[in-house]
Amino acid sequence: VDGGYTTFSDQPGEDSQRTDASALRATLPLGDGAELVSITGVARSDIVYGFDADWGNGDFWSPYVYDFTQRFDRERDTVNQELRLVSAPGGRVMGSDWVFGAYVLSLEETNRRVDTGTCGASACGVEIVLDETPVTSDYDATSLAFFGELSRPLGARTTLTGGLRWEQRAAEFGTTFSPRDDLLGGDLSLTHRPRESVSLWARVARGFKAGGFNASLVGVPGAEDQLEFGPEYLWNYEVGTRLPLGGCVPAGAAVFYADVAGEFVPVFGPTGVVAPENASR
């Protein structure tokens, strides 16, 4: 709290999570041309995050009375379904292997926040007492995606692979936010095998992360136009190799450059300090 390397907090807090999850994968052959792959997943998580919200203790803040804790209890449920249509040897198109598919994810989350503590009149101007009254909120999100990939041999040892993924993500936070993003990513790679145990590759890929909102800024003066932030995109450029080390141990090396771009959103802390949450990097 003083910018040094010693903590003065007198409440240990908690950061824990328990997740129960299961998945089912099934494959259905469709003749000698393709097969249908179904992947279903469900998960439930109970998450607790609590900390000393004043970052100090009685002696540190003396003669002021300033003592707060904050605790978040979160329940998160997800269900996802993916269907892939994958080529078999008899279903190749102009010698190319292919896969096409669809993916949907449903997420429901309930948050319960509890603040406790006291801020005396000497510190806050008026005495403030928080009595463990919970504040609850609901968060829902749905993602729908379609994707495809083609892999074409350019010779006996060289393969060109390209893929695309389109995704739409819609989220709701109570009645306050309802952002929706349409996202497009993909990759193009070239792989060459000069020998059976050696491969060289070069790859260009574009990934993405959906936008969202800073719920902590609700009610902060001057932050009305910064509550929501847009999606992030990552361009990745990579070259690498895999080869046996010492004749039997596999080894690999890669060099990559990643360029992330997103919308800059300042976040206002209690002291008025502005810090970036999403920014070009």
CSV table of C-alpha atoms in Angstrom, one decimal:
chain,number,residue,atom,x,y,z
A,1,VAL,CA,0.0,0.0,0.0
A,2,ASP,CA,3.0,2.3,0.4
A,3,GLY,CA,4.7,1.3,-2.8
A,4,GLY,CA,7.2,-0.9,-1.0
A,5,TYR,CA,7.8,-4.7,-0.8
A,6,THR,CA,6.1,-5.3,2.6
A,7,THR,CA,2.4,-6.0,3.0
A,8,PHE,CA,0.6,-4.5,6.0
A,9,SER,CA,-2.7,-6.4,5.4
A,10,ASP,CA,-4.2,-8.0,8.5
A,11,GLN,CA,-6.8,-10.1,6.7
A,12,PRO,CA,-5.5,-13.2,4.8
A,13,GLY,CA,-8.3,-13.4,2.3
A,14,GLU,CA,-9.0,-16.4,0.1
A,15,ASP,CA,-8.5,-17.4,-3.5
A,16,SER,CA,-10.0,-20.8,-4.2
A,17,GLN,CA,-11.9,-22.7,-6.9
A,18,ARG,CA,-13.6,-26.1,-7.2
A,19,THR,CA,-14.7,-27.3,-10.6
A,20,ASP,CA,-16.6,-30.4,-11.5
A,21,ALA,CA,-16.6,-31.1,-15.3
A,22,SER,CA,-17.2,-33.9,-17.7
A,23,ALA,CA,-17.1,-34.4,-21.4
A,24,LEU,CA,-18.4,-37.0,-23.9
A,25,ARG,CA,-16.9,-37.6,-27.3
A,26,ALA,CA,-18.5,-39.7,-30.0
A,27,THR,CA,-17.5,-40.6,-33.5
A,28,LEU,CA,-19.9,-41.8,-36.2
A,29,PRO,CA,-18.4,-43.0,-39.5
A,30,LEU,CA,-20.3,-41.8,-42.6
A,31,GLY,CA,-19.1,-44.3,-45.2
A,32,ASP,CA,-15.6,-44.0,-46.5
A,33,GLY,CA,-15.8,-40.3,-47.2
A,34,ALA,CA,-16.2,-38.7,-43.8
A,35,GLU,CA,-16.9,-39.1,-40.1
A,36,LEU,CA,-19.0,-37.0,-37.7
A,37,VAL,CA,-17.4,-36.1,-34.4
A,38,SER,CA,-19.5,-34.9,-31.5
A,39,ILE,CA,-18.0,-33.3,-28.4
A,40,THR,CA,-20.2,-32.3,-25.4
A,41,GLY,CA,-18.9,-30.7,-22.3
A,42,VAL,CA,-20.4,-29.5,-19.0
A,43,ALA,CA,-18.8,-27.8,-16.0
A,44,ARG,CA,-19.7,-26.2,-12.8
A,45,SER,CA,-17.4,-24.0,-10.7
A,46,ASP,CA,-17.6,-22.6,-7.2
A,47,ILE,CA,-15.1,-19.7,-6.9
A,48,VAL,CA,-14.2,-17.7,-3.8
A,49,TYR,CA,-12.1,-14.6,-3.9
A,50,GLY,CA,-11.6,-12.4,-0.9
A,51,PHE,CA,-9.0,-9.9,0.3
A,52,ASP,CA,-8.1,-7.1,2.7
A,53,ALA,CA,-9.7,-4.1,0.9
A,54,ASP,CA,-7.9,-1.5,2.9
A,55,TRP,CA,-4.4,-3.2,2.4
A,56,GLY,CA,-3.3,-2.2,5.9
A,57,ASN,CA,-3.9,-2.7,9.6
A,58,GLY,CA,-4.9,-0.7,12.7
A,59,ASP,CA,-1.3,0.4,13.4
A,60,PHE,CA,-0.6,1.3,9.8
A,61,TRP,CA,-3.7,3.6,9.5
A,62,SER,CA,-3.6,5.0,13.0
A,63,PRO,CA,-4.9,7.5,14.1
A,64,TYR,CA,-7.5,7.0,11.3
A,65,VAL,CA,-10.1,4.2,11.6
A,66,TYR,CA,-10.0,2.4,8.3
A,67,ASP,CA,-10.7,-1.3,8.0
A,68,PHE,CA,-12.4,-3.1,5.1
A,69,THR,CA,-12.6,-6.6,3.6
A,70,GLN,CA,-14.2,-7.7,0.4
A,71,ARG,CA,-15.4,-11.2,-0.6
A,72,PHE,CA,-16.8,-12.5,-3.9
A,73,ASP,CA,-18.7,-15.8,-4.1
A,74,ARG,CA,-19.2,-16.9,-7.7
A,75,GLU,CA,-21.1,-19.8,-9.3
A,76,ARG,CA,-20.3,-20.5,-12.9
A,77,ASP,CA,-22.0,-23.1,-15.2
A,78,THR,CA,-21.1,-23.9,-18.8
A,79,VAL,CA,-22.4,-26.2,-21.4
A,80,ASN,CA,-20.7,-26.6,-24.8
A,81,GLN,CA,-21.4,-28.6,-27.9
A,82,GLU,CA,-19.2,-29.1,-30.9
A,83,LEU,CA,-19.9,-31.0,-34.1
A,84,ARG,CA,-17.1,-31.7,-36.6
A,85,LEU,CA,-17.4,-33.2,-40.1
A,86,VAL,CA,-13.9,-34.7,-40.8
A,87,SER,CA,-12.8,-36.1,-44.1
A,88,ALA,CA,-11.8,-39.7,-44.5
A,89,PRO,CA,-9.3,-41.0,-47.1
A,90,GLY,CA,-12.2,-41.6,-49.6
A,91,GLY,CA,-13.6,-38.1,-49.1
A,92,ARG,CA,-10.6,-35.9,-49.9
A,93,VAL,CA,-11.3,-32.9,-52.2
A,94,MET,CA,-8.6,-32.6,-54.9
A,95,GLY,CA,-6.3,-34.5,-52.7
A,96,SER,CA,-7.0,-32.2,-49.7
A,97,ASP,CA,-8.1,-33.3,-46.2
A,98,TRP,CA,-10.7,-31.1,-44.6
A,99,VAL,CA,-12.8,-30.5,-41.5
A,100,PHE,CA,-15.9,-28.3,-41.0
A,101,GLY,CA,-17.7,-27.7,-37.8
A,102,ALA,CA,-19.9,-25.7,-35.5
A,103,TYR,CA,-19.5,-24.8,-31.8
A,104,VAL,CA,-21.9,-23.3,-29.2
A,105,LEU,CA,-21.1,-22.4,-25.6
A,106,SER,CA,-23.6,-21.3,-23.0
A,107,LEU,CA,-22.3,-19.6,-19.8
A,108,GLU,CA,-24.3,-18.6,-16.7
A,109,GLU,CA,-22.7,-17.0,-13.8
A,110,THR,CA,-24.0,-15.6,-10.4
A,111,ASN,CA,-21.9,-13.3,-8.3
A,112,ARG,CA,-22.4,-12.4,-4.7
A,113,ARG,CA,-20.2,-9.6,-3.2
A,114,VAL,CA,-20.0,-8.9,0.5
A,115,ASP,CA,-18.2,-5.8,1.9
A,116,THR,CA,-17.5,-5.5,5.6
A,117,GLY,CA,-15.7,-2.9,7.6
A,118,THR,CA,-15.6,0.6,9.0
A,119,CYS,CA,-14.3,3.9,7.9
A,120,GLY,CA,-14.2,6.6,10.7
A,121,ALA,CA,-15.1,10.2,10.2
A,122,SER,CA,-11.5,11.1,10.5
A,123,ALA,CA,-10.7,9.2,7.3
A,124,CYS,CA,-13.9,9.5,5.3
A,125,GLY,CA,-15.5,12.7,6.6
A,126,VAL,CA,-18.5,10.7,7.8
A,127,GLU,CA,-18.5,7.4,9.5
A,128,ILE,CA,-19.2,4.5,7.1
A,129,VAL,CA,-20.1,1.0,8.4
A,130,LEU,CA,-20.6,-1.9,6.0
A,131,ASP,CA,-22.6,-4.8,7.6
A,132,GLU,CA,-22.1,-7.7,5.2
A,133,THR,CA,-25.2,-6.9,3.1
A,134,PRO,CA,-24.6,-8.9,-0.1
A,135,VAL,CA,-24.8,-7.4,-3.6
A,136,THR,CA,-25.7,-10.0,-6.2
A,137,SER,CA,-25.4,-9.8,-10.0
A,138,ASP,CA,-26.0,-12.2,-12.9
A,139,TYR,CA,-23.8,-12.7,-16.0
A,140,ASP,CA,-24.7,-14.7,-19.1
A,141,ALA,CA,-22.9,-15.2,-22.4
A,142,THR,CA,-23.5,-17.3,-25.5
A,143,SER,CA,-20.9,-18.0,-28.2
A,144,LEU,CA,-21.7,-19.5,-31.6
A,145,ALA,CA,-18.9,-20.4,-34.0
A,146,PHE,CA,-18.4,-22.0,-37.4
A,147,PHE,CA,-15.0,-23.1,-38.6
A,148,GLY,CA,-13.2,-25.0,-41.4
A,149,GLU,CA,-9.8,-26.1,-42.4
A,150,LEU,CA,-8.2,-27.5,-45.6
A,151,SER,CA,-4.8,-29.3,-45.7
A,152,ARG,CA,-3.4,-29.8,-49.2
A,153,PRO,CA,-0.1,-31.6,-50.1
A,154,LEU,CA,2.2,-29.6,-52.4
A,155,GLY,CA,4.5,-32.5,-52.8
A,156,ALA,CA,5.6,-35.7,-51.1
A,157,ARG,CA,7.0,-33.8,-48.1
A,158,THR,CA,5.3,-30.4,-48.2
A,159,THR,CA,1.8,-29.5,-46.9
A,160,LEU,CA,-0.1,-26.2,-47.0
A,161,THR,CA,-2.9,-25.8,-44.4
A,162,GLY,CA,-5.4,-23.0,-44.0
A,163,GLY,CA,-8.3,-22.4,-41.7
A,164,LEU,CA,-11.0,-19.9,-40.8
A,165,ARG,CA,-13.2,-19.4,-37.7
A,166,TRP,CA,-16.1,-17.0,-37.4
A,167,GLU,CA,-17.6,-16.5,-33.9
A,168,GLN,CA,-20.4,-14.4,-32.5
A,169,ARG,CA,-20.4,-13.7,-28.8
A,170,ALA,CA,-23.3,-12.1,-27.0
A,171,ALA,CA,-23.2,-11.3,-23.3
A,172,GLU,CA,-25.5,-9.8,-20.7
A,173,PHE,CA,-24.7,-8.3,-17.3
A,174,GLY,CA,-28.0,-7.8,-15.5
A,175,THR,CA,-29.8,-5.1,-17.4
A,176,THR,CA,-26.8,-2.8,-17.6
A,177,PHE,CA,-24.7,-4.3,-20.5
A,178,SER,CA,-25.4,-6.4,-23.5
A,179,PRO,CA,-22.4,-6.3,-25.8
A,180,ARG,CA,-22.3,-8.4,-29.0
A,181,ASP,CA,-19.2,-9.1,-31.1
A,182,ASP,CA,-18.6,-10.7,-34.5
A,183,LEU,CA,-15.1,-12.1,-34.6
A,184,LEU,CA,-13.1,-13.6,-37.4
A,185,GLY,CA,-9.8,-15.5,-37.1
A,186,GLY,CA,-7.7,-18.0,-39.0
A,187,ASP,CA,-4.3,-19.3,-39.9
A,188,LEU,CA,-2.2,-20.3,-42.8
A,189,SER,CA,0.8,-22.6,-42.4
A,190,LEU,CA,3.4,-24.4,-44.6
A,191,THR,CA,5.1,-27.5,-43.3
A,192,HIS,CA,8.0,-29.3,-44.9
A,193,ARG,CA,9.6,-32.6,-43.9
A,194,PRO,CA,13.0,-33.0,-45.4
A,195,ARG,CA,13.3,-36.3,-43.5
A,196,GLU,CA,10.7,-38.5,-41.7
A,197,SER,CA,11.9,-37.3,-38.3
A,198,VAL,CA,12.5,-33.7,-39.2
A,199,SER,CA,9.9,-31.0,-39.9
A,200,LEU,CA,10.1,-27.2,-40.7
A,201,TRP,CA,7.1,-24.9,-40.6
A,202,ALA,CA,6.1,-21.3,-41.0
A,203,ARG,CA,2.7,-20.0,-39.8
A,204,VAL,CA,0.6,-16.8,-39.8
A,205,ALA,CA,-2.4,-16.8,-37.5
A,206,ARG,CA,-5.0,-14.4,-36.3
A,207,GLY,CA,-6.7,-15.0,-32.9
A,208,PHE,CA,-9.3,-13.0,-31.0
A,209,LYS,CA,-10.8,-12.3,-27.7
A,210,ALA,CA,-14.3,-10.8,-27.3
A,211,GLY,CA,-14.9,-7.4,-25.8
A,212,GLY,CA,-16.7,-6.9,-22.5
A,213,PHE,CA,-17.3,-4.3,-19.8
A,214,ASN,CA,-15.9,-2.9,-16.6
A,215,ALA,CA,-18.7,-3.3,-14.1
A,216,SER,CA,-16.5,-1.7,-11.4
A,217,LEU,CA,-16.8,1.7,-13.3
A,218,VAL,CA,-20.6,1.9,-12.9
A,219,GLY,CA,-21.4,5.1,-11.1
A,220,VAL,CA,-17.9,6.5,-11.4
A,221,PRO,CA,-18.2,10.1,-12.6
A,222,GLY,CA,-16.6,10.7,-16.0
A,223,ALA,CA,-16.4,7.0,-16.8
A,224,GLU,CA,-19.7,6.6,-18.6
A,225,ASP,CA,-18.2,6.2,-22.1
A,226,GLN,CA,-15.6,3.7,-20.8
A,227,LEU,CA,-17.8,1.0,-19.3
A,228,GLU,CA,-17.6,-1.2,-22.4
A,229,PHE,CA,-14.5,-2.2,-24.3
A,230,GLY,CA,-14.1,-3.8,-27.7
A,231,PRO,CA,-12.5,-7.1,-28.8
A,232,GLU,CA,-8.8,-7.8,-29.0
A,233,TYR,CA,-7.0,-9.4,-32.0
A,234,LEU,CA,-3.6,-11.1,-32.1
A,235,TRP,CA,-1.5,-11.6,-35.2
A,236,ASN,CA,1.1,-14.3,-34.7
A,237,TYR,CA,4.0,-15.0,-37.1
A,238,GLU,CA,6.1,-18.1,-36.4
A,239,VAL,CA,8.8,-20.3,-37.9
A,240,GLY,CA,10.2,-23.4,-36.3
A,241,THR,CA,11.6,-26.9,-36.5
A,242,ARG,CA,11.3,-30.2,-34.9
A,243,LEU,CA,14.1,-32.8,-35.1
A,244,PRO,CA,15.6,-35.6,-33.1
A,245,LEU,CA,18.3,-34.6,-30.6
A,246,GLY,CA,21.1,-37.1,-30.3
A,247,GLY,CA,19.3,-39.4,-32.7
A,248,CYS,CA,16.4,-40.4,-30.5
A,249,VAL,CA,15.2,-37.5,-28.2
A,250,PRO,CA,12.7,-35.2,-29.9
A,251,ALA,CA,13.5,-31.5,-29.7
A,252,GLY,CA,12.0,-28.3,-31.2
A,253,ALA,CA,12.7,-24.6,-31.6
A,254,ALA,CA,10.6,-21.8,-32.7
A,255,VAL,CA,10.8,-18.0,-33.2
A,256,PHE,CA,7.6,-16.0,-33.2
A,257,TYR,CA,6.4,-12.4,-33.1
A,258,ALA,CA,2.9,-11.6,-31.7
A,259,ASP,CA,1.1,-8.3,-32.2
A,260,VAL,CA,-1.9,-7.7,-30.0
A,261,ALA,CA,-4.3,-4.8,-30.7
A,262,GLY,CA,-7.3,-3.8,-28.7
A,263,GLU,CA,-9.3,-0.8,-27.5
A,264,PHE,CA,-7.7,1.3,-24.8
A,265,VAL,CA,-9.8,1.6,-21.7
A,266,PRO,CA,-8.6,3.5,-18.7
A,267,VAL,CA,-9.7,2.3,-15.3
A,268,PHE,CA,-10.2,4.7,-12.4
A,269,GLY,CA,-9.0,3.6,-9.0
A,270,PRO,CA,-10.0,5.2,-5.7
A,271,THR,CA,-7.0,7.6,-5.9
A,272,GLY,CA,-7.9,8.8,-9.4
A,273,VAL,CA,-5.0,7.0,-10.9
A,274,VAL,CA,-5.7,5.9,-14.5
A,275,ALA,CA,-4.4,2.5,-15.6
A,276,PRO,CA,-4.9,0.7,-18.9
A,277,GLU,CA,-6.9,-2.5,-18.9
A,278,ASN,CA,-7.0,-3.2,-22.6
A,279,ALA,CA,-4.5,-1.5,-24.9
A,280,SER,CA,-2.4,-2.1,-27.9
A,281,ARG,CA,0.7,-4.1,-27.0
